PDB file of C-alpha atoms and ligand atoms in Angstrom:
ATOM      1  CA  MET A   4      -1.612  -7.935   5.986  1.00 90.00           C
ATOM      2  CA  LYS A   5      -2.244 -10.294   3.070  1.00 95.00           C
ATOM      3  CA  LYS A   6       0.797 -11.253   1.034  1.00 97.00           C
ATOM      4  CA  ILE A   7       0.113 -10.950  -2.675  1.00 98.00           C
ATOM      5  CA  ALA A   8       2.014 -11.667  -5.867  1.00 98.00           C
ATOM      6  CA  VAL A   9       1.437  -9.661  -9.029  1.00 98.00           C
ATOM      7  CA  PHE A  10       1.943 -11.374 -12.401  1.00 98.00           C
ATOM      8  CA  ALA A  11       2.705  -9.141 -15.416  1.00 98.00           C
ATOM      9  CA  SER A  12       4.155  -9.466 -18.925  1.00 98.00           C
ATOM     10  CA  GLY A  13       4.577  -5.925 -20.183  1.00 97.00           C
ATOM     11  CA  SER A  14       4.757  -2.316 -19.144  1.00 97.00           C
ATOM     12  CA  GLY A  15       3.110  -2.986 -15.796  1.00 98.00           C
ATOM     13  CA  SER A  16       1.070   0.194 -15.467  1.00 98.00           C
ATOM     14  CA  ASN A  17      -1.556  -1.733 -13.477  1.00 98.00           C
ATOM     15  CA  PHE A  18       1.211  -3.162 -11.305  1.00 98.00           C
ATOM     16  CA  GLN A  19       2.363   0.423 -10.697  1.00 98.00           C
ATOM     17  CA  ALA A  20      -1.173   1.509  -9.752  1.00 98.00           C
ATOM     18  CA  ILE A  21      -1.187  -1.272  -7.131  1.00 98.00           C
ATOM     19  CA  ILE A  22       2.298  -0.336  -5.874  1.00 98.00           C
ATOM     20  CA  ASP A  23       1.129   3.278  -5.508  1.00 98.00           C
ATOM     21  CA  VAL A  24      -1.902   2.467  -3.335  1.00 97.00           C
ATOM     22  CA  VAL A  25       0.145   0.080  -1.189  1.00 97.00           C
ATOM     23  CA  GLN A  26       2.832   2.732  -0.697  1.00 97.00           C
ATOM     24  CA  SER A  27       0.277   5.417   0.137  1.00 97.00           C
ATOM     25  CA  GLY A  28      -1.327   3.091   2.700  1.00 95.00           C
ATOM     26  CA  GLU A  29      -4.710   3.046   0.894  1.00 94.00           C
ATOM     27  CA  LEU A  30      -4.357  -0.677   0.252  1.00 95.00           C
ATOM     28  CA  LYS A  31      -3.201  -2.752   3.202  1.00 94.00           C
ATOM     29  CA  ALA A  32      -1.332  -5.534   1.438  1.00 96.00           C
ATOM     30  CA  ASP A  33       2.225  -6.719   1.093  1.00 97.00           C
ATOM     31  CA  ILE A  34       3.372  -7.117  -2.526  1.00 98.00           C
ATOM     32  CA  SER A  35       5.748  -9.999  -1.854  1.00 98.00           C
ATOM     33  CA  LEU A  36       6.674 -10.864  -5.429  1.00 98.00           C
ATOM     34  CA  LEU A  37       6.396  -9.847  -9.071  1.00 98.00           C
ATOM     35  CA  VAL A  38       6.247 -12.797 -11.468  1.00 98.00           C
ATOM     36  CA  CYS A  39       7.099 -11.855 -15.052  1.00 98.00           C
ATOM     37  CA  ASP A  40       7.436 -14.063 -18.122  1.00 98.00           C
ATOM     38  CA  LYS A  41       9.406 -11.405 -20.057  1.00 98.00           C
ATOM     39  CA  PRO A  42      12.727 -10.774 -18.297  1.00 95.00           C
ATOM     40  CA  GLY A  43      13.231  -7.438 -20.124  1.00 96.00           C
ATOM     41  CA  ALA A  44       9.756  -6.073 -19.401  1.00 98.00           C
ATOM     42  CA  PHE A  45       9.356  -2.651 -17.816  1.00 98.00           C
ATOM     43  CA  ALA A  46       7.303  -4.281 -15.046  1.00 98.00           C
ATOM     44  CA  VAL A  47      10.598  -5.727 -13.707  1.00 98.00           C
ATOM     45  CA  ASP A  48      12.130  -2.231 -13.572  1.00 98.00           C
ATOM     46  CA  ARG A  49       9.080  -1.049 -11.643  1.00 98.00           C
ATOM     47  CA  ALA A  50       9.559  -3.898  -9.134  1.00 98.00           C
ATOM     48  CA  ASN A  51      13.239  -3.010  -8.711  1.00 98.00           C
ATOM     49  CA  ALA A  52      12.422   0.668  -8.205  1.00 98.00           C
ATOM     50  CA  ALA A  53       9.890  -0.256  -5.504  1.00 98.00           C
ATOM     51  CA  ARG A  54      12.259  -2.850  -3.944  1.00 98.00           C
ATOM     52  CA  ILE A  55       9.838  -5.663  -4.641  1.00 98.00           C
ATOM     53  CA  PRO A  56      11.464  -9.055  -5.332  1.00 98.00           C
ATOM     54  CA  SER A  57      10.816 -10.418  -8.798  1.00 98.00           C
ATOM     55  CA  PHE A  58      10.913 -13.802 -10.448  1.00 98.00           C
ATOM     56  CA  ALA A  59      11.398 -13.390 -14.197  1.00 98.00           C
ATOM     57  CA  PHE A  60      11.503 -16.402 -16.490  1.00 98.00           C
ATOM     58  CA  SER A  61      11.298 -17.376 -20.173  1.00 98.00           C
ATOM     59  CA  ALA A  62       8.813 -20.143 -20.895  1.00 98.00           C
ATOM     60  CA  LYS A  63      11.099 -21.433 -23.655  1.00 98.00           C
ATOM     61  CA  ASP A  64      13.714 -22.393 -21.050  1.00 98.00           C
ATOM     62  CA  TYR A  65      11.319 -24.985 -19.587  1.00 98.00           C
ATOM     63  CA  PRO A  66       9.995 -28.236 -21.064  1.00 98.00           C
ATOM     64  CA  SER A  67       6.375 -27.466 -20.133  1.00 98.00           C
ATOM     65  CA  LYS A  68       3.934 -25.112 -18.403  1.00 98.00           C
ATOM     66  CA  ASP A  69       3.912 -27.493 -15.435  1.00 98.00           C
ATOM     67  CA  ALA A  70       7.688 -27.121 -15.151  1.00 98.00           C
ATOM     68  CA  TYR A  71       7.769 -23.318 -14.996  1.00 98.00           C
ATOM     69  CA  GLU A  72       4.638 -23.133 -12.862  1.00 98.00           C
ATOM     70  CA  ALA A  73       6.228 -25.574 -10.366  1.00 98.00           C
ATOM     71  CA  GLU A  74       9.085 -23.103 -10.035  1.00 98.00           C
ATOM     72  CA  ILE A  75       6.677 -20.159  -9.648  1.00 98.00           C
ATOM     73  CA  LEU A  76       4.766 -22.135  -7.007  1.00 98.00           C
ATOM     74  CA  ALA A  77       7.975 -22.756  -5.059  1.00 98.00           C
ATOM     75  CA  GLU A  78       8.705 -18.994  -5.122  1.00 98.00           C
ATOM     76  CA  LEU A  79       5.174 -18.196  -3.944  1.00 98.00           C
ATOM     77  CA  LYS A  80       5.338 -20.726  -1.110  1.00 98.00           C
ATOM     78  CA  LYS A  81       8.772 -19.572  -0.026  1.00 98.00           C
ATOM     79  CA  ARG A  82       7.318 -16.087   0.471  1.00 98.00           C
ATOM     80  CA  GLY A  83       3.992 -17.156   1.979  1.00 98.00           C
ATOM     81  CA  VAL A  84       1.943 -15.619  -0.849  1.00 98.00           C
ATOM     82  CA  GLU A  85      -1.817 -16.000  -0.270  1.00 96.00           C
ATOM     83  CA  PHE A  86      -3.340 -14.250  -3.283  1.00 97.00           C
ATOM     84  CA  ILE A  87      -2.377 -13.783  -6.950  1.00 98.00           C
ATOM     85  CA  VAL A  88      -3.183 -10.664  -8.973  1.00 98.00           C
ATOM     86  CA  LEU A  89      -2.814 -10.982 -12.746  1.00 98.00           C
ATOM     87  CA  ALA A  90      -2.067  -7.571 -14.248  1.00 98.00           C
ATOM     88  CA  GLY A  91      -1.407  -7.954 -17.961  1.00 98.00           C
ATOM     89  CA  TYR A  92       0.006 -11.487 -17.602  1.00 98.00           C
ATOM     90  CA  MET A  93      -0.474 -12.892 -21.085  1.00 96.00           C
ATOM     91  CA  ARG A  94      -0.410 -16.613 -20.284  1.00 97.00           C
ATOM     92  CA  LEU A  95      -3.076 -19.063 -19.252  1.00 97.00           C
ATOM     93  CA  ILE A  96      -2.739 -20.232 -15.664  1.00 98.00           C
ATOM     94  CA  GLY A  97      -2.293 -24.012 -15.611  1.00 98.00           C
ATOM     95  CA  PRO A  98      -3.363 -26.734 -13.181  1.00 97.00           C
ATOM     96  CA  THR A  99      -0.189 -26.527 -11.080  1.00 98.00           C
ATOM     97  CA  LEU A 100      -1.024 -23.011  -9.867  1.00 98.00           C
ATOM     98  CA  LEU A 101      -4.810 -23.382 -10.039  1.00 97.00           C
ATOM     99  CA  ARG A 102      -4.803 -26.411  -7.726  1.00 96.00           C
ATOM    100  CA  GLU A 103      -3.134 -24.378  -4.975  1.00 96.00           C
ATOM    101  CA  PHE A 104      -4.763 -20.981  -5.575  1.00 96.00           C
ATOM    102  CA  GLN A 105      -8.260 -21.655  -6.955  1.00 87.00           C
ATOM    103  CA  GLY A 106     -10.544 -18.822  -5.803  1.00 90.00           C
ATOM    104  CA  ARG A 107      -7.497 -16.746  -4.897  1.00 95.00           C
ATOM    105  CA  ILE A 108      -6.429 -15.586  -8.377  1.00 97.00           C
ATOM    106  CA  VAL A 109      -7.956 -12.531 -10.041  1.00 97.00           C
ATOM    107  CA  ASN A 110      -7.435 -11.108 -13.513  1.00 98.00           C
ATOM    108  CA  ILE A 111      -8.165  -7.817 -15.235  1.00 98.00           C
ATOM    109  CA  HIS A 112      -9.196  -7.861 -18.879  1.00 98.00           C
ATOM    110  CA  PRO A 113      -9.707  -4.895 -21.227  1.00 98.00           C
ATOM    111  CA  SER A 114     -13.214  -5.713 -22.491  1.00 98.00           C
ATOM    112  CA  LEU A 115     -16.691  -6.475 -21.206  1.00 98.00           C
ATOM    113  CA  LEU A 116     -16.352 -10.257 -21.021  1.00 98.00           C
ATOM    114  CA  PRO A 117     -17.568 -12.540 -22.509  1.00 97.00           C
ATOM    115  CA  ALA A 118     -17.029 -10.124 -25.431  1.00 98.00           C
ATOM    116  CA  PHE A 119     -13.523  -9.976 -26.887  1.00 98.00           C
ATOM    117  CA  PRO A 120     -11.651 -12.562 -24.781  1.00 97.00           C
ATOM    118  CA  GLY A 121      -8.022 -13.523 -25.299  1.00 96.00           C
ATOM    119  CA  LYS A 122      -5.363 -11.480 -27.022  1.00 95.00           C
ATOM    120  CA  ASP A 123      -5.742  -7.883 -28.234  1.00 97.00           C
ATOM    121  CA  ALA A 124      -9.195  -7.185 -26.788  1.00 98.00           C
ATOM    122  CA  ILE A 125      -8.757  -3.519 -27.697  1.00 98.00           C
ATOM    123  CA  GLY A 126      -8.050  -4.327 -31.352  1.00 98.00           C
ATOM    124  CA  GLN A 127     -11.003  -6.720 -31.367  1.00 98.00           C
ATOM    125  CA  ALA A 128     -13.385  -3.994 -30.104  1.00 98.00           C
ATOM    126  CA  LEU A 129     -12.133  -1.526 -32.739  1.00 98.00           C
ATOM    127  CA  GLU A 130     -12.379  -4.135 -35.495  1.00 97.00           C
ATOM    128  CA  ALA A 131     -15.968  -4.938 -34.447  1.00 98.00           C
ATOM    129  CA  LYS A 132     -16.812  -1.202 -34.464  1.00 97.00           C
ATOM    130  CA  ALA A 133     -18.299  -1.680 -30.994  1.00 98.00           C
ATOM    131  CA  THR A 134     -19.965   1.296 -29.309  1.00 98.00           C
ATOM    132  CA  TRP A 135     -19.130  -0.014 -25.865  1.00 98.00           C
ATOM    133  CA  SER A 136     -16.218  -1.922 -24.443  1.00 98.00           C
ATOM    134  CA  GLY A 137     -14.709  -1.674 -20.989  1.00 98.00           C
ATOM    135  CA  VAL A 138     -12.927  -3.499 -18.214  1.00 98.00           C
ATOM    136  CA  THR A 139     -13.692  -6.776 -16.435  1.00 98.00           C
ATOM    137  CA  ILE A 140     -12.195  -8.060 -13.196  1.00 98.00           C
ATOM    138  CA  HIS A 141     -12.835 -11.750 -12.638  1.00 97.00           C
ATOM    139  CA  PHE A 142     -11.684 -14.817 -10.754  1.00 96.00           C
ATOM    140  CA  VAL A 143      -9.445 -17.097 -12.789  1.00 96.00           C
ATOM    141  CA  ASP A 144     -10.389 -20.626 -13.769  1.00 95.00           C
ATOM    142  CA  GLU A 145      -8.856 -22.997 -16.317  1.00 94.00           C
ATOM    143  CA  GLY A 146     -10.440 -21.220 -19.308  1.00 94.00           C
ATOM    144  CA  MET A 147      -9.365 -18.199 -21.305  1.00 94.00           C
ATOM    145  CA  ASP A 148     -10.991 -15.213 -19.522  1.00 95.00           C
ATOM    146  CA  THR A 149     -13.952 -17.358 -18.450  1.00 94.00           C
ATOM    147  CA  GLY A 150     -13.914 -17.235 -14.624  1.00 94.00           C
ATOM    148  CA  PRO A 151     -16.673 -15.718 -12.460  1.00 95.00           C
ATOM    149  CA  ILE A 152     -17.006 -11.973 -12.974  1.00 96.00           C
ATOM    150  CA  ILE A 153     -16.518  -9.685  -9.957  1.00 95.00           C
ATOM    151  CA  VAL A 154     -17.058  -6.285 -11.566  1.00 96.00           C
ATOM    152  CA  GLN A 155     -17.277  -4.580 -14.953  1.00 97.00           C
ATOM    153  CA  GLU A 156     -17.069  -0.953 -16.010  1.00 98.00           C
ATOM    154  CA  ARG A 157     -18.093   0.363 -19.418  1.00 98.00           C
ATOM    155  CA  VAL A 158     -16.042   2.577 -21.719  1.00 98.00           C
ATOM    156  CA  ARG A 159     -17.673   4.246 -24.730  1.00 98.00           C
ATOM    157  CA  LEU A 160     -15.953   4.153 -28.124  1.00 98.00           C
ATOM    158  CA  GLU A 161     -16.242   7.368 -30.165  1.00 97.00           C
ATOM    159  CA  GLU A 162     -16.487   7.458 -33.971  1.00 95.00           C
ATOM    160  CA  ASP A 163     -12.863   8.558 -34.290  1.00 95.00           C
ATOM    161  CA  GLU A 164     -11.562   6.211 -31.577  1.00 97.00           C
ATOM    162  CA  THR A 165      -7.981   5.043 -32.147  1.00 98.00           C
ATOM    163  CA  ARG A 166      -6.102   2.195 -30.541  1.00 98.00           C
ATOM    164  CA  GLU A 167      -4.123   4.694 -28.496  1.00 98.00           C
ATOM    165  CA  SER A 168      -7.128   6.684 -27.288  1.00 98.00           C
ATOM    166  CA  LEU A 169      -9.049   3.539 -26.324  1.00 98.00           C
ATOM    167  CA  GLN A 170      -5.988   2.082 -24.612  1.00 98.00           C
ATOM    168  CA  ASN A 171      -5.654   5.283 -22.571  1.00 98.00           C
ATOM    169  CA  LYS A 172      -9.332   5.322 -21.562  1.00 98.00           C
ATOM    170  CA  ILE A 173      -9.213   1.655 -20.561  1.00 98.00           C
ATOM    171  CA  HIS A 174      -6.016   2.106 -18.575  1.00 98.00           C
ATOM    172  CA  ALA A 175      -7.530   5.076 -16.730  1.00 98.00           C
ATOM    173  CA  VAL A 176     -10.480   2.900 -15.658  1.00 98.00           C
ATOM    174  CA  GLU A 177      -8.245  -0.051 -14.766  1.00 98.00           C
ATOM    175  CA  HIS A 178      -5.890   1.975 -12.597  1.00 98.00           C
ATOM    176  CA  LYS A 179      -8.780   3.071 -10.373  1.00 97.00           C
ATOM    177  CA  LEU A 180     -10.926  -0.060 -10.475  1.00 97.00           C
ATOM    178  CA  TYR A 181      -8.265  -2.698  -9.742  1.00 98.00           C
ATOM    179  CA  PRO A 182      -6.949  -1.098  -6.524  1.00 97.00           C
ATOM    180  CA  ALA A 183     -10.536  -0.499  -5.329  1.00 95.00           C
ATOM    181  CA  ILE A 184     -11.576  -4.113  -5.901  1.00 95.00           C
ATOM    182  CA  LEU A 185      -8.373  -5.458  -4.363  1.00 96.00           C
ATOM    183  CA  GLN A 186      -9.100  -3.370  -1.304  1.00 93.00           C
ATOM    184  CA  VAL A 187     -12.463  -5.143  -0.974  1.00 92.00           C
ATOM    185  CA  LEU A 188     -11.123  -8.617  -1.736  1.00 93.00           C
ATOM    186  CA  LEU A 189      -8.084  -8.407   0.511  1.00 93.00           C
ATOM    187  CA  THR A 190      -9.195  -6.331   3.448  1.00 85.00           C
ATOM    188  CA  GLN A 191     -12.967  -6.137   3.722  1.00 71.00           C
ATOM    189  CA  GLY A 192     -13.878  -9.773   4.133  1.00 63.00           C
ATOM    190  CA  GLY A 193     -14.119 -10.333   0.417  1.00 58.00           C
ATOM    191  CA  ILE A 194     -17.691  -9.066   0.006  1.00 56.00           C
ATOM    192  CA  VAL A 195     -18.264  -7.953  -3.582  1.00 56.00           C
ATOM    193  CA  ASN A 196     -21.703  -6.842  -4.776  1.00 57.00           C
ATOM    194  CA  GLY A 197     -23.183  -8.160  -1.539  1.00 59.00           C
ATOM    195  CA  LYS A 198     -21.804 -11.617  -2.175  1.00 59.00           C
ATOM    196  CA  LYS A 199     -18.893 -13.308  -0.424  1.00 58.00           C
ATOM    197  CA  ALA A 200     -16.072 -13.451  -2.983  1.00 55.00           C
ATOM    198  CA  SER A 201     -15.128 -17.002  -2.011  1.00 51.00           C
ATOM    199  CA  THR A 202     -18.576 -18.160  -3.126  1.00 48.00           C
ATOM    200  CA  TYR A 203     -18.200 -16.863  -6.674  1.00 45.00           C
TER     201      TYR A 203
HETATM  202  C1  GAR B 308      -4.106  -4.221 -19.390  1.00 79.17           C
HETATM  203  O1  GAR B 308      -4.922  -3.365 -20.151  1.00 79.17           O
HETATM  204  C2  GAR B 308      -4.823  -5.517 -19.081  1.00 79.17           C
HETATM  205  O2  GAR B 308      -6.212  -5.375 -18.971  1.00 79.17           O
HETATM  206  C3  GAR B 308      -4.477  -6.364 -20.274  1.00 79.17           C
HETATM  207  O3  GAR B 308      -3.142  -6.056 -20.549  1.00 79.17           O
HETATM  208  C4  GAR B 308      -2.897  -4.680 -20.226  1.00 79.17           C
HETATM  209  C5  GAR B 308      -1.616  -4.614 -19.452  1.00 79.17           C
HETATM  210  O4  GAR B 308      -1.225  -3.276 -19.284  1.00 79.17           O
HETATM  211  N1  GAR B 308      -4.664  -7.758 -19.993  1.00 79.17           N
HETATM  212  C6  GAR B 308      -5.066  -8.646 -20.893  1.00 79.17           C
HETATM  213  O5  GAR B 308      -5.287  -8.369 -22.069  1.00 79.17           O
HETATM  214  C7  GAR B 308      -5.255 -10.050 -20.356  1.00 79.17           C
HETATM  215  N2  GAR B 308      -5.937 -10.877 -21.267  1.00 79.17           N
HETATM  216  P1  GAR B 308      -0.122  -2.894 -18.206  1.00 79.17           P
HETATM  217  O6  GAR B 308       1.076  -3.834 -18.424  1.00 79.17           O
HETATM  218  O7  GAR B 308       0.244  -1.480 -18.520  1.00 79.17           O
HETATM  219  O8  GAR B 308      -0.716  -3.065 -16.835  1.00 79.17           O
END
């Protein structure tokens, strides 16, 4: 079974969706660690409830990204983590982690990239009065939401769409799509859309 780490910054509903499929046996993976950059985040409570070890840190306690990522890397190595799943982790991954995990880090983003990258993709879609937005799962590179795309799913915005209603629709898609794609990446030889994931 592949050992994975989930990185989150907030409520961790995607983290929970992954915990649920692991616990039900639908996803054969071992969630070895939660990494969280907000020690008070609800994601940490979810890890505790599921008896998953967590490493929570505050970036401001470190002199640099390299410094806190070196500590994260040590935690990952200690636990033999092979794959990183970003689930609402609101920080760019730096060279320290990328060097070791390139091609083995995935992210989920609440828009159809390359539209609406970065922070508050949902607010950006509403502001732009877009008819369509959605969800993208992609491999992580050094850019902001720029890595090779694995899968996208559209979500339609209605005339009276609110932040809350769009958030709910996007979460509903994410909670199904992320576990399904992780299943493929982690247990089915990494073939996505007929293409070996490692070649993306
Ligand atoms: C998710 O919608 C995820 O796509 C988004 O943060 C939310 C986290 O929700 N990620 C980004 O915006 C990354 N740029 P959650 O904490 O309930 O899983």
